[in-house]
Amino acid sequence: MIKGRVYIISGPSGSGKDTVMKKVFEREPNLAFSISSITRGMRPGEVEGEKYNFISRERFEEMIANDELLEHNVFVGNYYGTPKAPVLKCIENGQDMLIEVDVNGAVQIREKMPEVVSIFVLPPSLEVLKKRLTGRGTDAQEVIDKRLNEALREIACAKDYDYIVVNDEVNNAADRIMAIIRAEHAKTERSIHSYMELIDEN
């Protein structure tokens, strides 16, 4: 059986990557999504096991000690990370998996799994990014400036990814990601086994 592929997708706040990912999953229902583990409390509207597994700090630190995570970080005093076992099980069963991760997590995953395919989602322009980060205009300018500086820091890491997708329009961006997935499946290294089987039959 040909193993599945792991795709990591990153993008700054304001890039619209969550909306793009939703479109991708609508078009490719067999694509699995990696559920992150996190130690903060559940927020209103969140569902256990939908995007996050909410676990204790003690359990998370146990996972770190036992090398059960592909990546992990700390944000506002809480741990969050990507469990390794579900990802490995998924690809062993021949299914592709998408992992949403920040630029720091992406570095960690690439170190452990150099074969991953990395995609960075960019906003179409700096002006659009500023507009999205400004939102409804209720945040203080200091907060907006902090978000923008963090977004620019992440964008500077886009050069380290295999692919860059500009989210000029959600459907277009989803089309580009689907094209990347199809292209990765068509690579020689993915189809060589079937080709060799044909050769062996003669």
mmCIF file with all atom_site columns, C-alpha atoms in Angstrom:
data_model
loop_
_atom_site.group_PDB
_atom_site.id
_atom_site.type_symbol
_atom_site.label_atom_id
_atom_site.label_alt_id
_atom_site.label_comp_id
_atom_site.label_asym_id
_atom_site.label_entity_id
_atom_site.label_seq_id
_atom_site.pdbx_PDB_ins_code
_atom_site.Cartn_x
_atom_site.Cartn_y
_atom_site.Cartn_z
_atom_site.occupancy
_atom_site.B_iso_or_equiv
_atom_site.pdbx_formal_charge
_atom_site.auth_seq_id
_atom_site.auth_comp_id
_atom_site.auth_asym_id
_atom_site.auth_atom_id
_atom_site.pdbx_PDB_model_num
ATOM 1   C CA . MET A 1 1   ? 0.000   0.000  0.000   1.00 0.00 ? 1   MET A CA 1
ATOM 2   C CA . ILE A 1 2   ? 1.229   3.493  -0.897  1.00 0.00 ? 2   ILE A CA 1
ATOM 3   C CA . LYS A 1 3   ? 1.492   5.649  2.201   1.00 0.00 ? 3   LYS A CA 1
ATOM 4   C CA . GLY A 1 4   ? -0.504  8.831  2.567   1.00 0.00 ? 4   GLY A CA 1
ATOM 5   C CA . ARG A 1 5   ? 1.114   12.247 2.511   1.00 0.00 ? 5   ARG A CA 1
ATOM 6   C CA . VAL A 1 6   ? 1.303   14.835 5.244   1.00 0.00 ? 6   VAL A CA 1
ATOM 7   C CA . TYR A 1 7   ? 0.596   18.443 4.288   1.00 0.00 ? 7   TYR A CA 1
ATOM 8   C CA . ILE A 1 8   ? 1.340   21.245 6.729   1.00 0.00 ? 8   ILE A CA 1
ATOM 9   C CA . ILE A 1 9   ? -0.376  24.565 6.183   1.00 0.00 ? 9   ILE A CA 1
ATOM 10  C CA . SER A 1 10  ? 0.558   27.856 7.815   1.00 0.00 ? 10  SER A CA 1
ATOM 11  C CA . GLY A 1 11  ? -0.387  31.470 7.421   1.00 0.00 ? 11  GLY A CA 1
ATOM 12  C CA . PRO A 1 12  ? -0.569  34.597 9.527   1.00 0.00 ? 12  PRO A CA 1
ATOM 13  C CA . SER A 1 13  ? -3.687  35.879 11.226  1.00 0.00 ? 13  SER A CA 1
ATOM 14  C CA . GLY A 1 14  ? -5.579  37.712 8.495   1.00 0.00 ? 14  GLY A CA 1
ATOM 15  C CA . SER A 1 15  ? -4.512  35.373 5.686   1.00 0.00 ? 15  SER A CA 1
ATOM 16  C CA . GLY A 1 16  ? -7.890  33.618 5.681   1.00 0.00 ? 16  GLY A CA 1
ATOM 17  C CA . LYS A 1 17  ? -6.345  30.143 5.841   1.00 0.00 ? 17  LYS A CA 1
ATOM 18  C CA . ASP A 1 18  ? -9.145  28.699 8.004   1.00 0.00 ? 18  ASP A CA 1
ATOM 19  C CA . THR A 1 19  ? -11.756 29.635 5.392   1.00 0.00 ? 19  THR A CA 1
ATOM 20  C CA . VAL A 1 20  ? -9.580  28.228 2.616   1.00 0.00 ? 20  VAL A CA 1
ATOM 21  C CA . MET A 1 21  ? -9.049  24.990 4.534   1.00 0.00 ? 21  MET A CA 1
ATOM 22  C CA . LYS A 1 22  ? -12.807 24.613 4.994   1.00 0.00 ? 22  LYS A CA 1
ATOM 23  C CA . LYS A 1 23  ? -13.219 24.780 1.208   1.00 0.00 ? 23  LYS A CA 1
ATOM 24  C CA . VAL A 1 24  ? -10.436 22.233 0.696   1.00 0.00 ? 24  VAL A CA 1
ATOM 25  C CA . PHE A 1 25  ? -12.089 19.737 3.043   1.00 0.00 ? 25  PHE A CA 1
ATOM 26  C CA . GLU A 1 26  ? -15.417 20.222 1.262   1.00 0.00 ? 26  GLU A CA 1
ATOM 27  C CA . ARG A 1 27  ? -13.736 19.256 -2.000  1.00 0.00 ? 27  ARG A CA 1
ATOM 28  C CA . GLU A 1 28  ? -11.599 16.443 -0.603  1.00 0.00 ? 28  GLU A CA 1
ATOM 29  C CA . PRO A 1 29  ? -13.610 14.627 2.104   1.00 0.00 ? 29  PRO A CA 1
ATOM 30  C CA . ASN A 1 30  ? -11.018 11.828 2.315   1.00 0.00 ? 30  ASN A CA 1
ATOM 31  C CA . LEU A 1 31  ? -8.381  14.284 3.514   1.00 0.00 ? 31  LEU A CA 1
ATOM 32  C CA . ALA A 1 32  ? -7.880  13.865 7.267   1.00 0.00 ? 32  ALA A CA 1
ATOM 33  C CA . PHE A 1 33  ? -7.361  16.752 9.687   1.00 0.00 ? 33  PHE A CA 1
ATOM 34  C CA . SER A 1 34  ? -4.887  16.581 12.547  1.00 0.00 ? 34  SER A CA 1
ATOM 35  C CA . ILE A 1 35  ? -6.521  17.399 15.882  1.00 0.00 ? 35  ILE A CA 1
ATOM 36  C CA . SER A 1 36  ? -4.222  19.370 18.169  1.00 0.00 ? 36  SER A CA 1
ATOM 37  C CA . SER A 1 37  ? -3.830  18.809 21.897  1.00 0.00 ? 37  SER A CA 1
ATOM 38  C CA . ILE A 1 38  ? -4.112  21.920 24.066  1.00 0.00 ? 38  ILE A CA 1
ATOM 39  C CA . THR A 1 39  ? -4.074  22.682 27.786  1.00 0.00 ? 39  THR A CA 1
ATOM 40  C CA . ARG A 1 40  ? -6.280  25.788 27.903  1.00 0.00 ? 40  ARG A CA 1
ATOM 41  C CA . GLY A 1 41  ? -9.940  25.613 28.842  1.00 0.00 ? 41  GLY A CA 1
ATOM 42  C CA . MET A 1 42  ? -12.643 25.058 26.267  1.00 0.00 ? 42  MET A CA 1
ATOM 43  C CA . ARG A 1 43  ? -14.194 28.247 24.872  1.00 0.00 ? 43  ARG A CA 1
ATOM 44  C CA . PRO A 1 44  ? -17.900 28.756 24.099  1.00 0.00 ? 44  PRO A CA 1
ATOM 45  C CA . GLY A 1 45  ? -18.796 27.065 20.839  1.00 0.00 ? 45  GLY A CA 1
ATOM 46  C CA . GLU A 1 46  ? -15.800 24.732 20.833  1.00 0.00 ? 46  GLU A CA 1
ATOM 47  C CA . VAL A 1 47  ? -16.353 20.977 20.668  1.00 0.00 ? 47  VAL A CA 1
ATOM 48  C CA . GLU A 1 48  ? -14.005 18.377 22.133  1.00 0.00 ? 48  GLU A CA 1
ATOM 49  C CA . GLY A 1 49  ? -12.256 16.480 19.351  1.00 0.00 ? 49  GLY A CA 1
ATOM 50  C CA . GLU A 1 50  ? -13.385 18.785 16.542  1.00 0.00 ? 50  GLU A CA 1
ATOM 51  C CA . LYS A 1 51  ? -10.273 20.950 16.260  1.00 0.00 ? 51  LYS A CA 1
ATOM 52  C CA . TYR A 1 52  ? -8.684  20.401 19.671  1.00 0.00 ? 52  TYR A CA 1
ATOM 53  C CA . ASN A 1 53  ? -8.382  17.759 22.348  1.00 0.00 ? 53  ASN A CA 1
ATOM 54  C CA . PHE A 1 54  ? -8.431  19.563 25.696  1.00 0.00 ? 54  PHE A CA 1
ATOM 55  C CA . ILE A 1 55  ? -6.066  17.827 28.099  1.00 0.00 ? 55  ILE A CA 1
ATOM 56  C CA . SER A 1 56  ? -4.366  18.531 31.422  1.00 0.00 ? 56  SER A CA 1
ATOM 57  C CA . ARG A 1 57  ? -0.977  20.180 31.694  1.00 0.00 ? 57  ARG A CA 1
ATOM 58  C CA . GLU A 1 58  ? 0.335   17.053 33.396  1.00 0.00 ? 58  GLU A CA 1
ATOM 59  C CA . ARG A 1 59  ? -0.766  14.845 30.496  1.00 0.00 ? 59  ARG A CA 1
ATOM 60  C CA . PHE A 1 60  ? 0.777   17.220 27.953  1.00 0.00 ? 60  PHE A CA 1
ATOM 61  C CA . GLU A 1 61  ? 4.115   17.231 29.757  1.00 0.00 ? 61  GLU A CA 1
ATOM 62  C CA . GLU A 1 62  ? 3.952   13.443 29.840  1.00 0.00 ? 62  GLU A CA 1
ATOM 63  C CA . MET A 1 63  ? 3.491   13.481 26.058  1.00 0.00 ? 63  MET A CA 1
ATOM 64  C CA . ILE A 1 64  ? 6.555   15.702 25.694  1.00 0.00 ? 64  ILE A CA 1
ATOM 65  C CA . ALA A 1 65  ? 8.636   13.389 27.882  1.00 0.00 ? 65  ALA A CA 1
ATOM 66  C CA . ASN A 1 66  ? 7.520   10.318 25.915  1.00 0.00 ? 66  ASN A CA 1
ATOM 67  C CA . ASP A 1 67  ? 8.174   11.918 22.499  1.00 0.00 ? 67  ASP A CA 1
ATOM 68  C CA . GLU A 1 68  ? 4.479   11.617 21.573  1.00 0.00 ? 68  GLU A CA 1
ATOM 69  C CA . LEU A 1 69  ? 4.343   14.955 19.738  1.00 0.00 ? 69  LEU A CA 1
ATOM 70  C CA . LEU A 1 70  ? 5.471   16.021 16.282  1.00 0.00 ? 70  LEU A CA 1
ATOM 71  C CA . GLU A 1 71  ? 5.640   19.616 17.490  1.00 0.00 ? 71  GLU A CA 1
ATOM 72  C CA . HIS A 1 72  ? 4.637   21.691 20.478  1.00 0.00 ? 72  HIS A CA 1
ATOM 73  C CA . ASN A 1 73  ? 4.769   25.259 21.680  1.00 0.00 ? 73  ASN A CA 1
ATOM 74  C CA . VAL A 1 74  ? 3.595   27.471 24.511  1.00 0.00 ? 74  VAL A CA 1
ATOM 75  C CA . PHE A 1 75  ? 1.158   30.331 23.957  1.00 0.00 ? 75  PHE A CA 1
ATOM 76  C CA . VAL A 1 76  ? -0.075  32.619 26.754  1.00 0.00 ? 76  VAL A CA 1
ATOM 77  C CA . GLY A 1 77  ? 1.032   30.048 29.321  1.00 0.00 ? 77  GLY A CA 1
ATOM 78  C CA . ASN A 1 78  ? -0.723  27.093 27.667  1.00 0.00 ? 78  ASN A CA 1
ATOM 79  C CA . TYR A 1 79  ? 0.761   24.167 25.778  1.00 0.00 ? 79  TYR A CA 1
ATOM 80  C CA . TYR A 1 80  ? -0.469  23.187 22.340  1.00 0.00 ? 80  TYR A CA 1
ATOM 81  C CA . GLY A 1 81  ? 0.877   20.636 19.904  1.00 0.00 ? 81  GLY A CA 1
ATOM 82  C CA . THR A 1 82  ? 0.377   17.891 17.319  1.00 0.00 ? 82  THR A CA 1
ATOM 83  C CA . PRO A 1 83  ? 0.138   14.279 18.558  1.00 0.00 ? 83  PRO A CA 1
ATOM 84  C CA . LYS A 1 84  ? 2.356   11.943 16.532  1.00 0.00 ? 84  LYS A CA 1
ATOM 85  C CA . ALA A 1 85  ? 0.422   8.640  16.675  1.00 0.00 ? 85  ALA A CA 1
ATOM 86  C CA . PRO A 1 86  ? -2.755  9.701  14.765  1.00 0.00 ? 86  PRO A CA 1
ATOM 87  C CA . VAL A 1 87  ? -0.642  11.204 11.975  1.00 0.00 ? 87  VAL A CA 1
ATOM 88  C CA . LEU A 1 88  ? 1.501   8.074  11.552  1.00 0.00 ? 88  LEU A CA 1
ATOM 89  C CA . LYS A 1 89  ? -1.545  5.791  11.669  1.00 0.00 ? 89  LYS A CA 1
ATOM 90  C CA . CYS A 1 90  ? -3.298  7.869  9.032   1.00 0.00 ? 90  CYS A CA 1
ATOM 91  C CA . ILE A 1 91  ? -0.471  7.834  6.499   1.00 0.00 ? 91  ILE A CA 1
ATOM 92  C CA . GLU A 1 92  ? 0.266   4.150  7.122   1.00 0.00 ? 92  GLU A CA 1
ATOM 93  C CA . ASN A 1 93  ? -3.332  3.482  6.081   1.00 0.00 ? 93  ASN A CA 1
ATOM 94  C CA . GLY A 1 94  ? -2.747  5.363  2.836   1.00 0.00 ? 94  GLY A CA 1
ATOM 95  C CA . GLN A 1 95  ? -4.723  8.468  3.778   1.00 0.00 ? 95  GLN A CA 1
ATOM 96  C CA . ASP A 1 96  ? -3.461  12.033 3.383   1.00 0.00 ? 96  ASP A CA 1
ATOM 97  C CA . MET A 1 97  ? -3.498  14.341 6.390   1.00 0.00 ? 97  MET A CA 1
ATOM 98  C CA . LEU A 1 98  ? -3.490  18.113 6.708   1.00 0.00 ? 98  LEU A CA 1
ATOM 99  C CA . ILE A 1 99  ? -1.901  19.748 9.753   1.00 0.00 ? 99  ILE A CA 1
ATOM 100 C CA . GLU A 1 100 ? -2.577  23.402 10.518  1.00 0.00 ? 100 GLU A CA 1
ATOM 101 C CA . VAL A 1 101 ? 0.468   24.723 12.338  1.00 0.00 ? 101 VAL A CA 1
ATOM 102 C CA . ASP A 1 102 ? 2.335   27.965 12.957  1.00 0.00 ? 102 ASP A CA 1
ATOM 103 C CA . VAL A 1 103 ? 5.792   28.651 11.560  1.00 0.00 ? 103 VAL A CA 1
ATOM 104 C CA . ASN A 1 104 ? 7.541   27.408 14.710  1.00 0.00 ? 104 ASN A CA 1
ATOM 105 C CA . GLY A 1 105 ? 5.630   24.140 14.655  1.00 0.00 ? 105 GLY A CA 1
ATOM 106 C CA . ALA A 1 106 ? 6.326   23.734 10.942  1.00 0.00 ? 106 ALA A CA 1
ATOM 107 C CA . VAL A 1 107 ? 10.081  23.845 11.605  1.00 0.00 ? 107 VAL A CA 1
ATOM 108 C CA . GLN A 1 108 ? 9.746   21.092 14.210  1.00 0.00 ? 108 GLN A CA 1
ATOM 109 C CA . ILE A 1 109 ? 7.644   18.861 11.964  1.00 0.00 ? 109 ILE A CA 1
ATOM 110 C CA . ARG A 1 110 ? 10.009  19.253 8.998   1.00 0.00 ? 110 ARG A CA 1
ATOM 111 C CA . GLU A 1 111 ? 12.915  18.199 11.210  1.00 0.00 ? 111 GLU A CA 1
ATOM 112 C CA . LYS A 1 112 ? 11.108  14.988 12.188  1.00 0.00 ? 112 LYS A CA 1
ATOM 113 C CA . MET A 1 113 ? 9.393   14.344 8.847   1.00 0.00 ? 113 MET A CA 1
ATOM 114 C CA . PRO A 1 114 ? 11.452  15.880 6.009   1.00 0.00 ? 114 PRO A CA 1
ATOM 115 C CA . GLU A 1 115 ? 9.062   14.378 3.454   1.00 0.00 ? 115 GLU A CA 1
ATOM 116 C CA . VAL A 1 116 ? 6.114   16.579 4.492   1.00 0.00 ? 116 VAL A CA 1
ATOM 117 C CA . VAL A 1 117 ? 4.677   18.986 1.934   1.00 0.00 ? 117 VAL A CA 1
ATOM 118 C CA . SER A 1 118 ? 4.499   22.523 3.308   1.00 0.00 ? 118 SER A CA 1
ATOM 119 C CA . ILE A 1 119 ? 2.079   25.215 2.133   1.00 0.00 ? 119 ILE A CA 1
ATOM 120 C CA . PHE A 1 120 ? 2.033   28.848 3.248   1.00 0.00 ? 120 PHE A CA 1
ATOM 121 C CA . VAL A 1 121 ? -1.112  30.944 2.733   1.00 0.00 ? 121 VAL A CA 1
ATOM 122 C CA . LEU A 1 122 ? -0.539  34.637 2.070   1.00 0.00 ? 122 LEU A CA 1
ATOM 123 C CA . PRO A 1 123 ? -3.003  37.536 1.954   1.00 0.00 ? 123 PRO A CA 1
ATOM 124 C CA . PRO A 1 124 ? -3.112  39.244 -1.479  1.00 0.00 ? 124 PRO A CA 1
ATOM 125 C CA . SER A 1 125 ? -1.533  42.459 -0.191  1.00 0.00 ? 125 SER A CA 1
ATOM 126 C CA . LEU A 1 126 ? -0.338  44.266 2.891   1.00 0.00 ? 126 LEU A CA 1
ATOM 127 C CA . GLU A 1 127 ? -3.345  46.592 2.676   1.00 0.00 ? 127 GLU A CA 1
ATOM 128 C CA . VAL A 1 128 ? -5.767  43.662 2.730   1.00 0.00 ? 128 VAL A CA 1
ATOM 129 C CA . LEU A 1 129 ? -3.890  42.153 5.664   1.00 0.00 ? 129 LEU A CA 1
ATOM 130 C CA . LYS A 1 130 ? -4.127  45.431 7.608   1.00 0.00 ? 130 LYS A CA 1
ATOM 131 C CA . LYS A 1 131 ? -7.830  45.667 6.839   1.00 0.00 ? 131 LYS A CA 1
ATOM 132 C CA . ARG A 1 132 ? -8.483  42.123 8.034   1.00 0.00 ? 132 ARG A CA 1
ATOM 133 C CA . LEU A 1 133 ? -6.460  42.606 11.215  1.00 0.00 ? 133 LEU A CA 1
ATOM 134 C CA . THR A 1 134 ? -8.230  45.873 11.966  1.00 0.00 ? 134 THR A CA 1
ATOM 135 C CA . GLY A 1 135 ? -11.512 43.980 11.945  1.00 0.00 ? 135 GLY A CA 1
ATOM 136 C CA . ARG A 1 136 ? -14.436 45.922 13.300  1.00 0.00 ? 136 ARG A CA 1
ATOM 137 C CA . GLY A 1 137 ? -12.297 48.757 14.553  1.00 0.00 ? 137 GLY A CA 1
ATOM 138 C CA . THR A 1 138 ? -12.872 47.931 18.212  1.00 0.00 ? 138 THR A CA 1
ATOM 139 C CA . ASP A 1 139 ? -9.280  46.974 19.059  1.00 0.00 ? 139 ASP A CA 1
ATOM 140 C CA . ALA A 1 140 ? -6.724  49.450 20.332  1.00 0.00 ? 140 ALA A CA 1
ATOM 141 C CA . GLN A 1 141 ? -4.074  50.510 17.828  1.00 0.00 ? 141 GLN A CA 1
ATOM 142 C CA . GLU A 1 142 ? -1.424  48.900 20.014  1.00 0.00 ? 142 GLU A CA 1
ATOM 143 C CA . VAL A 1 143 ? -3.158  45.516 19.683  1.00 0.00 ? 143 VAL A CA 1
ATOM 144 C CA . ILE A 1 144 ? -3.520  45.934 15.919  1.00 0.00 ? 144 ILE A CA 1
ATOM 145 C CA . ASP A 1 145 ? 0.160   46.879 15.564  1.00 0.00 ? 145 ASP A CA 1
ATOM 146 C CA . LYS A 1 146 ? 1.171   43.811 17.578  1.00 0.00 ? 146 LYS A CA 1
ATOM 147 C CA . ARG A 1 147 ? -0.909  41.536 15.341  1.00 0.00 ? 147 ARG A CA 1
ATOM 148 C CA . LEU A 1 148 ? 0.551   43.118 12.217  1.00 0.00 ? 148 LEU A CA 1
ATOM 149 C CA . ASN A 1 149 ? 4.148   42.763 13.433  1.00 0.00 ? 149 ASN A CA 1
ATOM 150 C CA . GLU A 1 150 ? 3.541   39.102 14.273  1.00 0.00 ? 150 GLU A CA 1
ATOM 151 C CA . ALA A 1 151 ? 1.953   38.536 10.857  1.00 0.00 ? 151 ALA A CA 1
ATOM 152 C CA . LEU A 1 152 ? 4.941   40.123 9.112   1.00 0.00 ? 152 LEU A CA 1
ATOM 153 C CA . ARG A 1 153 ? 7.311   37.945 11.159  1.00 0.00 ? 153 ARG A CA 1
ATOM 154 C CA . GLU A 1 154 ? 5.467   34.839 9.996   1.00 0.00 ? 154 GLU A CA 1
ATOM 155 C CA . ILE A 1 155 ? 5.295   36.011 6.378   1.00 0.00 ? 155 ILE A CA 1
ATOM 156 C CA . ALA A 1 156 ? 9.096   36.321 6.375   1.00 0.00 ? 156 ALA A CA 1
ATOM 157 C CA . CYS A 1 157 ? 9.198   32.525 6.888   1.00 0.00 ? 157 CYS A CA 1
ATOM 158 C CA . ALA A 1 158 ? 7.130   31.803 3.750   1.00 0.00 ? 158 ALA A CA 1
ATOM 159 C CA . LYS A 1 159 ? 10.319  31.324 1.731   1.00 0.00 ? 159 LYS A CA 1
ATOM 160 C CA . ASP A 1 160 ? 11.036  28.141 3.700   1.00 0.00 ? 160 ASP A CA 1
ATOM 161 C CA . TYR A 1 161 ? 7.844   26.418 2.484   1.00 0.00 ? 161 TYR A CA 1
ATOM 162 C CA . ASP A 1 162 ? 7.462   24.183 -0.571  1.00 0.00 ? 162 ASP A CA 1
ATOM 163 C CA . TYR A 1 163 ? 4.504   26.172 -1.878  1.00 0.00 ? 163 TYR A CA 1
ATOM 164 C CA . ILE A 1 164 ? 3.037   29.637 -1.402  1.00 0.00 ? 164 ILE A CA 1
ATOM 165 C CA . VAL A 1 165 ? -0.672  30.149 -2.057  1.00 0.00 ? 165 VAL A CA 1
ATOM 166 C CA . VAL A 1 166 ? -2.001  33.703 -2.296  1.00 0.00 ? 166 VAL A CA 1
ATOM 167 C CA . ASN A 1 167 ? -5.544  33.928 -0.934  1.00 0.00 ? 167 ASN A CA 1
ATOM 168 C CA . ASP A 1 168 ? -6.840  36.538 -3.351  1.00 0.00 ? 168 ASP A CA 1
ATOM 169 C CA . GLU A 1 169 ? -10.189 34.731 -3.449  1.00 0.00 ? 169 GLU A CA 1
ATOM 170 C CA . VAL A 1 170 ? -11.169 31.739 -1.328  1.00 0.00 ? 170 VAL A CA 1
ATOM 171 C CA . ASN A 1 171 ? -12.216 29.394 -4.140  1.00 0.00 ? 171 ASN A CA 1
ATOM 172 C CA . ASN A 1 172 ? -9.095  30.229 -6.162  1.00 0.00 ? 172 ASN A CA 1
ATOM 173 C CA . ALA A 1 173 ? -6.857  29.557 -3.168  1.00 0.00 ? 173 ALA A CA 1
ATOM 174 C CA . ALA A 1 174 ? -8.630  26.247 -2.479  1.00 0.00 ? 174 ALA A CA 1
ATOM 175 C CA . ASP A 1 175 ? -8.171  25.296 -6.159  1.00 0.00 ? 175 ASP A CA 1
ATOM 176 C CA . ARG A 1 176 ? -4.436  25.936 -5.873  1.00 0.00 ? 176 ARG A CA 1
ATOM 177 C CA . ILE A 1 177 ? -4.110  23.760 -2.775  1.00 0.00 ? 177 ILE A CA 1
ATOM 178 C CA . MET A 1 178 ? -6.070  20.966 -4.476  1.00 0.00 ? 178 MET A CA 1
ATOM 179 C CA . ALA A 1 179 ? -3.708  21.291 -7.466  1.00 0.00 ? 179 ALA A CA 1
ATOM 180 C CA . ILE A 1 180 ? -0.731  20.901 -5.128  1.00 0.00 ? 180 ILE A CA 1
ATOM 181 C CA . ILE A 1 181 ? -2.222  17.735 -3.635  1.00 0.00 ? 181 ILE A CA 1
ATOM 182 C CA . ARG A 1 182 ? -2.896  16.278 -7.095  1.00 0.00 ? 182 ARG A CA 1
ATOM 183 C CA . ALA A 1 183 ? 0.601   17.165 -8.273  1.00 0.00 ? 183 ALA A CA 1
ATOM 184 C CA . GLU A 1 184 ? 2.174   15.522 -5.229  1.00 0.00 ? 184 GLU A CA 1
ATOM 185 C CA . HIS A 1 185 ? 0.221   12.338 -5.947  1.00 0.00 ? 185 HIS A CA 1
ATOM 186 C CA . ALA A 1 186 ? 1.445   12.356 -9.546  1.00 0.00 ? 186 ALA A CA 1
ATOM 187 C CA . LYS A 1 187 ? 5.132   12.505 -8.640  1.00 0.00 ? 187 LYS A CA 1
ATOM 188 C CA . THR A 1 188 ? 7.273   9.641  -9.929  1.00 0.00 ? 188 THR A CA 1
ATOM 189 C CA . GLU A 1 189 ? 8.225   8.570  -6.423  1.00 0.00 ? 189 GLU A CA 1
ATOM 190 C CA . ARG A 1 190 ? 4.520   8.028  -5.678  1.00 0.00 ? 190 ARG A CA 1
ATOM 191 C CA . SER A 1 191 ? 3.703   5.973  -8.801  1.00 0.00 ? 191 SER A CA 1
ATOM 192 C CA . ILE A 1 192 ? 6.974   4.109  -9.425  1.00 0.00 ? 192 ILE A CA 1
ATOM 193 C CA . HIS A 1 193 ? 5.763   1.003  -7.563  1.00 0.00 ? 193 HIS A CA 1
ATOM 194 C CA . SER A 1 194 ? 2.754   0.610  -9.872  1.00 0.00 ? 194 SER A CA 1
ATOM 195 C CA . TYR A 1 195 ? 5.010   1.176  -12.869 1.00 0.00 ? 195 TYR A CA 1
ATOM 196 C CA . MET A 1 196 ? 7.464   -1.482 -11.718 1.00 0.00 ? 196 MET A CA 1
ATOM 197 C CA . GLU A 1 197 ? 4.609   -3.946 -11.232 1.00 0.00 ? 197 GLU A CA 1
ATOM 198 C CA . LEU A 1 198 ? 3.686   -3.460 -14.897 1.00 0.00 ? 198 LEU A CA 1
ATOM 199 C CA . ILE A 1 199 ? 7.290   -4.104 -15.921 1.00 0.00 ? 199 ILE A CA 1
ATOM 200 C CA . ASP A 1 200 ? 7.459   -7.252 -13.806 1.00 0.00 ? 200 ASP A CA 1
ATOM 201 C CA . GLU A 1 201 ? 4.338   -8.655 -15.494 1.00 0.00 ? 201 GLU A CA 1
ATOM 202 C CA . ASN A 1 202 ? 6.168   -8.803 -18.845 1.00 0.00 ? 202 ASN A CA 1
#
